[in-house]
């Protein structure tokens, strides 16, 4: 199998990552299915994508014909079995919890064709921890897109010791087809490259806040003005979702057992309150609207 054999791609999960990744595949010319068990979530995903693509057309980033062609290649489905039975590549983009991902992959093993590649969009969990519930660890990789996928031009493709070179190359070629810069990591490590660097910054920022050295707003200002970051670490947590930040830290702690990797108390408190950031209207900051850059 090579990249030319990839005709149909399925994305599992229509959340803030999944629906935009699915749109990228459709724009890249692939027959694409976005699958989610939640009908309301699928309708919301389609509505959001229509709005984003309308903005692209208005800005001249995409022609009206190009938009229509992409949507003609894009389908939405609640049925996992029907969504993957003819797919050549399946990308999982569900919540950042190992048990949930393993459950998805075990079902994919039942329903997907034997040649299909399984990819996870996990931002921190290495694919070898998930691949053991399948009979095809050589066909499993990480394809870690960044939020928001329609804007961010980077994908970390991560191999385990069992991932084949062929599988990794197909993943890289697919990224090229959808106009995304991919970087291949041949050695697994929790959090990969970007999130390990980001996590170190985030850990220090929260430590400074919890110690009372500076308010979170001031830390964000310093990172923006002095370090020239587009947004500060607390603003970024709100953008990505504090629940995502919590699950990433919790998974790292489960893997390492290092108390320093435990989720921050202030983040856990906000998650318990349901203050998850932009998607709920309140996190570190309050938001009147919930807009995604497009």
GROMACS .gro file of C-alpha atoms in nm:
model
  294
    1UNK     CA    1   0.000   0.000   0.000
    2UNK     CA    2   0.115   0.354  -0.074
    3UNK     CA    3  -0.031   0.704  -0.049
    4UNK     CA    4  -0.198   0.674  -0.390
    5UNK     CA    5  -0.409   0.390  -0.251
    6UNK     CA    6  -0.564   0.619   0.010
    7UNK     CA    7  -0.901   0.718  -0.133
    8UNK     CA    8  -1.132   0.735   0.169
    9UNK     CA    9  -1.050   0.871   0.513
   10UNK     CA   10  -1.265   0.859   0.824
   11UNK     CA   11  -1.228   1.088   1.123
   12UNK     CA   12  -1.367   0.954   1.452
   13UNK     CA   13  -1.499   1.240   1.664
   14UNK     CA   14  -1.652   1.566   1.543
   15UNK     CA   15  -1.528   1.791   1.824
   16UNK     CA   16  -1.310   2.100   1.799
   17UNK     CA   17  -1.027   1.902   1.634
   18UNK     CA   18  -1.211   1.628   1.445
   19UNK     CA   19  -1.444   1.836   1.228
   20UNK     CA   20  -1.165   2.068   1.112
   21UNK     CA   21  -0.929   1.778   1.036
   22UNK     CA   22  -1.208   1.616   0.836
   23UNK     CA   23  -1.249   1.938   0.638
   24UNK     CA   24  -0.876   1.942   0.562
   25UNK     CA   25  -0.900   1.591   0.417
   26UNK     CA   26  -1.201   1.686   0.205
   27UNK     CA   27  -1.027   2.001   0.080
   28UNK     CA   28  -0.728   1.782  -0.005
   29UNK     CA   29  -0.938   1.569  -0.239
   30UNK     CA   30  -1.016   1.269  -0.019
   31UNK     CA   31  -1.358   1.114   0.021
   32UNK     CA   32  -1.408   1.190   0.389
   33UNK     CA   33  -1.645   1.077   0.663
   34UNK     CA   34  -1.671   1.246   1.000
   35UNK     CA   35  -1.819   1.003   1.250
   36UNK     CA   36  -1.967   1.079   1.590
   37UNK     CA   37  -2.229   0.895   1.795
   38UNK     CA   38  -2.386   1.229   1.887
   39UNK     CA   39  -2.621   1.356   1.615
   40UNK     CA   40  -2.632   1.709   1.759
   41UNK     CA   41  -2.252   1.722   1.757
   42UNK     CA   42  -2.245   1.624   1.389
   43UNK     CA   43  -2.498   1.893   1.298
   44UNK     CA   44  -2.299   2.149   1.495
   45UNK     CA   45  -1.979   2.040   1.319
   46UNK     CA   46  -2.136   2.077   0.975
   47UNK     CA   47  -2.275   2.419   1.065
   48UNK     CA   48  -1.937   2.539   1.188
   49UNK     CA   49  -1.759   2.413   0.878
   50UNK     CA   50  -2.012   2.582   0.649
   51UNK     CA   51  -1.952   2.910   0.835
   52UNK     CA   52  -1.573   2.880   0.819
   53UNK     CA   53  -1.573   2.792   0.450
   54UNK     CA   54  -1.809   3.081   0.376
   55UNK     CA   55  -1.552   3.311   0.540
   56UNK     CA   56  -1.277   3.158   0.329
   57UNK     CA   57  -1.479   3.223   0.014
   58UNK     CA   58  -1.550   3.582   0.123
   59UNK     CA   59  -1.178   3.638   0.190
   60UNK     CA   60  -1.076   3.484  -0.143
   61UNK     CA   61  -0.896   3.192   0.022
   62UNK     CA   62  -1.128   2.944  -0.153
   63UNK     CA   63  -1.356   2.961  -0.456
   64UNK     CA   64  -1.726   2.886  -0.430
   65UNK     CA   65  -1.672   2.590  -0.662
   66UNK     CA   66  -1.387   2.471  -0.440
   67UNK     CA   67  -1.610   2.489  -0.136
   68UNK     CA   68  -1.890   2.295  -0.305
   69UNK     CA   69  -1.645   2.032  -0.430
   70UNK     CA   70  -1.503   1.982  -0.080
   71UNK     CA   71  -1.847   1.942   0.077
   72UNK     CA   72  -1.943   1.698  -0.198
   73UNK     CA   73  -1.660   1.477  -0.072
   74UNK     CA   74  -1.759   1.514   0.294
   75UNK     CA   75  -2.016   1.305   0.479
   76UNK     CA   76  -2.132   1.288   0.840
   77UNK     CA   77  -2.237   0.965   1.010
   78UNK     CA   78  -2.333   0.827   1.350
   79UNK     CA   79  -2.252   0.469   1.255
   80UNK     CA   80  -1.896   0.366   1.333
   81UNK     CA   81  -1.923   0.040   1.142
   82UNK     CA   82  -2.059   0.200   0.824
   83UNK     CA   83  -1.810   0.487   0.846
   84UNK     CA   84  -1.496   0.274   0.845
   85UNK     CA   85  -1.578  -0.041   0.649
   86UNK     CA   86  -1.433   0.099   0.324
   87UNK     CA   87  -1.177   0.340   0.469
   88UNK     CA   88  -0.806   0.334   0.390
   89UNK     CA   89  -0.700   0.563   0.674
   90UNK     CA   90  -0.889   0.622   0.999
   91UNK     CA   91  -0.794   0.905   1.230
   92UNK     CA   92  -0.922   0.903   1.589
   93UNK     CA   93  -0.988   1.245   1.744
   94UNK     CA   94  -1.185   1.165   2.060
   95UNK     CA   95  -1.125   1.284   2.416
   96UNK     CA   96  -0.770   1.269   2.552
   97UNK     CA   97  -0.822   0.960   2.767
   98UNK     CA   98  -0.639   0.634   2.709
   99UNK     CA   99  -0.933   0.411   2.803
  100UNK     CA  100  -1.164   0.588   2.558
  101UNK     CA  101  -0.910   0.568   2.276
  102UNK     CA  102  -0.846   0.200   2.339
  103UNK     CA  103  -1.218   0.131   2.321
  104UNK     CA  104  -1.239   0.312   1.986
  105UNK     CA  105  -0.939   0.126   1.842
  106UNK     CA  106  -1.071  -0.213   1.951
  107UNK     CA  107  -1.394  -0.140   1.765
  108UNK     CA  108  -1.204  -0.016   1.461
  109UNK     CA  109  -1.019  -0.347   1.454
  110UNK     CA  110  -1.354  -0.525   1.423
  111UNK     CA  111  -1.500  -0.307   1.148
  112UNK     CA  112  -1.216  -0.167   0.936
  113UNK     CA  113  -1.056  -0.345   0.639
  114UNK     CA  114  -0.728  -0.523   0.711
  115UNK     CA  115  -0.521  -0.281   0.501
  116UNK     CA  116  -0.647   0.033   0.679
  117UNK     CA  117  -0.406   0.254   0.870
  118UNK     CA  118  -0.511   0.367   1.218
  119UNK     CA  119  -0.390   0.708   1.335
  120UNK     CA  120  -0.451   0.890   1.661
  121UNK     CA  121  -0.460   1.266   1.691
  122UNK     CA  122  -0.360   1.241   2.057
  123UNK     CA  123  -0.159   1.539   2.174
  124UNK     CA  124   0.038   1.338   2.429
  125UNK     CA  125  -0.045   0.963   2.431
  126UNK     CA  126   0.200   0.751   2.231
  127UNK     CA  127   0.038   0.516   1.984
  128UNK     CA  128   0.198   0.198   2.124
  129UNK     CA  129  -0.023   0.235   2.433
  130UNK     CA  130  -0.329   0.212   2.207
  131UNK     CA  131  -0.208  -0.020   1.929
  132UNK     CA  132  -0.197  -0.325   2.157
  133UNK     CA  133  -0.576  -0.362   2.129
  134UNK     CA  134  -0.540  -0.412   1.752
  135UNK     CA  135  -0.388  -0.683   1.535
  136UNK     CA  136  -0.202  -0.427   1.323
  137UNK     CA  137   0.049  -0.233   1.540
  138UNK     CA  138   0.261  -0.189   1.225
  139UNK     CA  139  -0.024   0.015   1.075
  140UNK     CA  140  -0.069   0.250   1.373
  141UNK     CA  141   0.085   0.597   1.409
  142UNK     CA  142   0.024   0.931   1.574
  143UNK     CA  143  -0.085   1.214   1.345
  144UNK     CA  144  -0.094   1.505   1.587
  145UNK     CA  145  -0.261   1.811   1.436
  146UNK     CA  146  -0.258   2.144   1.619
  147UNK     CA  147  -0.553   2.361   1.714
  148UNK     CA  148  -0.716   2.499   1.508
  149UNK     CA  149  -0.625   2.248   1.233
  150UNK     CA  150  -0.759   2.464   0.949
  151UNK     CA  151  -0.515   2.736   1.051
  152UNK     CA  152  -0.211   2.560   1.198
  153UNK     CA  153   0.043   2.427   0.949
  154UNK     CA  154   0.206   2.141   1.140
  155UNK     CA  155   0.149   1.772   1.205
  156UNK     CA  156   0.369   1.554   1.426
  157UNK     CA  157   0.379   1.202   1.279
  158UNK     CA  158   0.510   0.966   1.548
  159UNK     CA  159   0.621   0.605   1.502
  160UNK     CA  160   0.637   0.337   1.769
  161UNK     CA  161   0.892   0.057   1.753
  162UNK     CA  162   0.630  -0.148   1.568
  163UNK     CA  163   0.503   0.118   1.326
  164UNK     CA  164   0.624   0.038   0.976
  165UNK     CA  165   0.819   0.279   0.758
  166UNK     CA  166   0.548   0.232   0.495
  167UNK     CA  167   0.276   0.343   0.736
  168UNK     CA  168   0.475   0.649   0.844
  169UNK     CA  169   0.546   0.746   0.484
  170UNK     CA  170   0.180   0.721   0.388
  171UNK     CA  171   0.088   0.945   0.683
  172UNK     CA  172   0.354   1.197   0.573
  173UNK     CA  173   0.233   1.186   0.212
  174UNK     CA  174  -0.128   1.242   0.318
  175UNK     CA  175  -0.017   1.549   0.513
  176UNK     CA  176   0.154   1.680   0.200
  177UNK     CA  177  -0.164   1.621  -0.001
  178UNK     CA  178  -0.365   1.835   0.244
  179UNK     CA  179  -0.100   2.108   0.238
  180UNK     CA  180   0.031   2.054   0.591
  181UNK     CA  181   0.394   2.045   0.703
  182UNK     CA  182   0.462   1.713   0.872
  183UNK     CA  183   0.757   1.621   1.091
  184UNK     CA  184   0.844   1.255   1.150
  185UNK     CA  185   0.945   1.143   1.498
  186UNK     CA  186   1.091   0.791   1.495
  187UNK     CA  187   1.106   0.760   1.873
  188UNK     CA  188   0.807   0.778   2.105
  189UNK     CA  189   0.792   1.009   2.404
  190UNK     CA  190   0.484   1.130   2.589
  191UNK     CA  191   0.384   1.474   2.464
  192UNK     CA  192   0.612   1.450   2.157
  193UNK     CA  193   0.804   1.773   2.085
  194UNK     CA  194   0.567   2.070   2.077
  195UNK     CA  195   0.368   1.979   2.386
  196UNK     CA  196   0.676   1.892   2.592
  197UNK     CA  197   0.817   2.239   2.523
  198UNK     CA  198   0.477   2.400   2.574
  199UNK     CA  199   0.417   2.194   2.888
  200UNK     CA  200   0.742   2.317   3.042
  201UNK     CA  201   0.636   2.678   2.979
  202UNK     CA  202   0.286   2.610   3.110
  203UNK     CA  203   0.415   2.437   3.424
  204UNK     CA  204   0.638   2.733   3.511
  205UNK     CA  205   0.362   2.984   3.437
  206UNK     CA  206   0.115   2.807   3.667
  207UNK     CA  207   0.380   2.765   3.938
  208UNK     CA  208   0.446   3.141   3.931
  209UNK     CA  209   0.072   3.203   3.955
  210UNK     CA  210   0.012   2.953   4.238
  211UNK     CA  211   0.308   3.096   4.434
  212UNK     CA  212   0.156   3.443   4.410
  213UNK     CA  213   0.450   3.582   4.211
  214UNK     CA  214   0.223   3.725   3.943
  215UNK     CA  215  -0.141   3.723   3.839
  216UNK     CA  216  -0.229   3.502   3.542
  217UNK     CA  217  -0.323   3.808   3.337
  218UNK     CA  218   0.017   3.964   3.400
  219UNK     CA  219   0.196   3.641   3.310
  220UNK     CA  220   0.006   3.634   2.980
  221UNK     CA  221   0.098   3.999   2.914
  222UNK     CA  222   0.467   3.931   2.979
  223UNK     CA  223   0.468   3.627   2.748
  224UNK     CA  224   0.299   3.827   2.472
  225UNK     CA  225   0.498   4.149   2.507
  226UNK     CA  226   0.841   4.028   2.623
  227UNK     CA  227   0.858   3.686   2.453
  228UNK     CA  228   0.650   3.786   2.150
  229UNK     CA  229   0.416   3.489   2.192
  230UNK     CA  230   0.087   3.534   2.003
  231UNK     CA  231  -0.109   3.445   2.319
  232UNK     CA  232  -0.012   3.375   2.678
  233UNK     CA  233  -0.010   3.029   2.844
  234UNK     CA  234  -0.338   3.087   3.032
  235UNK     CA  235  -0.508   3.221   2.719
  236UNK     CA  236  -0.383   2.914   2.534
  237UNK     CA  237  -0.531   2.682   2.797
  238UNK     CA  238  -0.865   2.857   2.746
  239UNK     CA  239  -0.835   2.819   2.370
  240UNK     CA  240  -0.746   2.449   2.377
  241UNK     CA  241  -0.978   2.368   2.669
  242UNK     CA  242  -0.886   2.329   3.034
  243UNK     CA  243  -1.028   1.977   3.027
  244UNK     CA  244  -0.777   1.892   2.755
  245UNK     CA  245  -0.495   2.040   2.963
  246UNK     CA  246  -0.613   1.839   3.264
  247UNK     CA  247  -0.635   1.508   3.075
  248UNK     CA  248  -0.292   1.560   2.918
  249UNK     CA  249  -0.132   1.618   3.259
  250UNK     CA  250  -0.326   1.332   3.418
  251UNK     CA  251  -0.214   1.090   3.147
  252UNK     CA  252   0.148   1.200   3.185
  253UNK     CA  253   0.125   1.146   3.563
  254UNK     CA  254  -0.027   0.799   3.513
  255UNK     CA  255   0.266   0.709   3.287
  256UNK     CA  256   0.549   0.853   3.498
  257UNK     CA  257   0.418   0.844   3.854
  258UNK     CA  258   0.613   1.168   3.907
  259UNK     CA  259   0.427   1.402   4.148
  260UNK     CA  260   0.556   1.697   3.942
  261UNK     CA  261   0.342   1.571   3.653
  262UNK     CA  262   0.017   1.579   3.849
  263UNK     CA  263  -0.252   1.812   3.711
  264UNK     CA  264  -0.233   2.159   3.860
  265UNK     CA  265  -0.475   2.212   4.149
  266UNK     CA  266  -0.605   2.537   3.998
  267UNK     CA  267  -0.675   2.365   3.665
  268UNK     CA  268  -0.848   2.069   3.834
  269UNK     CA  269  -1.067   2.312   4.026
  270UNK     CA  270  -1.180   2.487   3.708
  271UNK     CA  271  -1.253   2.155   3.536
  272UNK     CA  272  -1.465   2.047   3.832
  273UNK     CA  273  -1.661   2.372   3.801
  274UNK     CA  274  -1.711   2.319   3.427
  275UNK     CA  275  -1.506   2.630   3.347
  276UNK     CA  276  -1.327   2.485   3.046
  277UNK     CA  277  -1.236   2.799   2.853
  278UNK     CA  278  -1.373   2.943   2.532
  279UNK     CA  279  -1.598   2.646   2.460
  280UNK     CA  280  -1.796   2.703   2.782
  281UNK     CA  281  -1.768   3.083   2.787
  282UNK     CA  282  -1.547   3.089   3.095
  283UNK     CA  283  -1.207   2.957   3.194
  284UNK     CA  284  -0.928   3.179   3.313
  285UNK     CA  285  -1.108   3.454   3.126
  286UNK     CA  286  -1.473   3.515   3.041
  287UNK     CA  287  -1.596   3.515   2.680
  288UNK     CA  288  -1.910   3.669   2.536
  289UNK     CA  289  -1.875   3.480   2.208
  290UNK     CA  290  -1.715   3.149   2.117
  291UNK     CA  291  -1.539   3.214   1.791
  292UNK     CA  292  -1.276   2.998   1.628
  293UNK     CA  293  -1.019   3.160   1.404
  294UNK     CA  294  -1.060   3.063   1.043
   0.00000   0.00000   0.00000
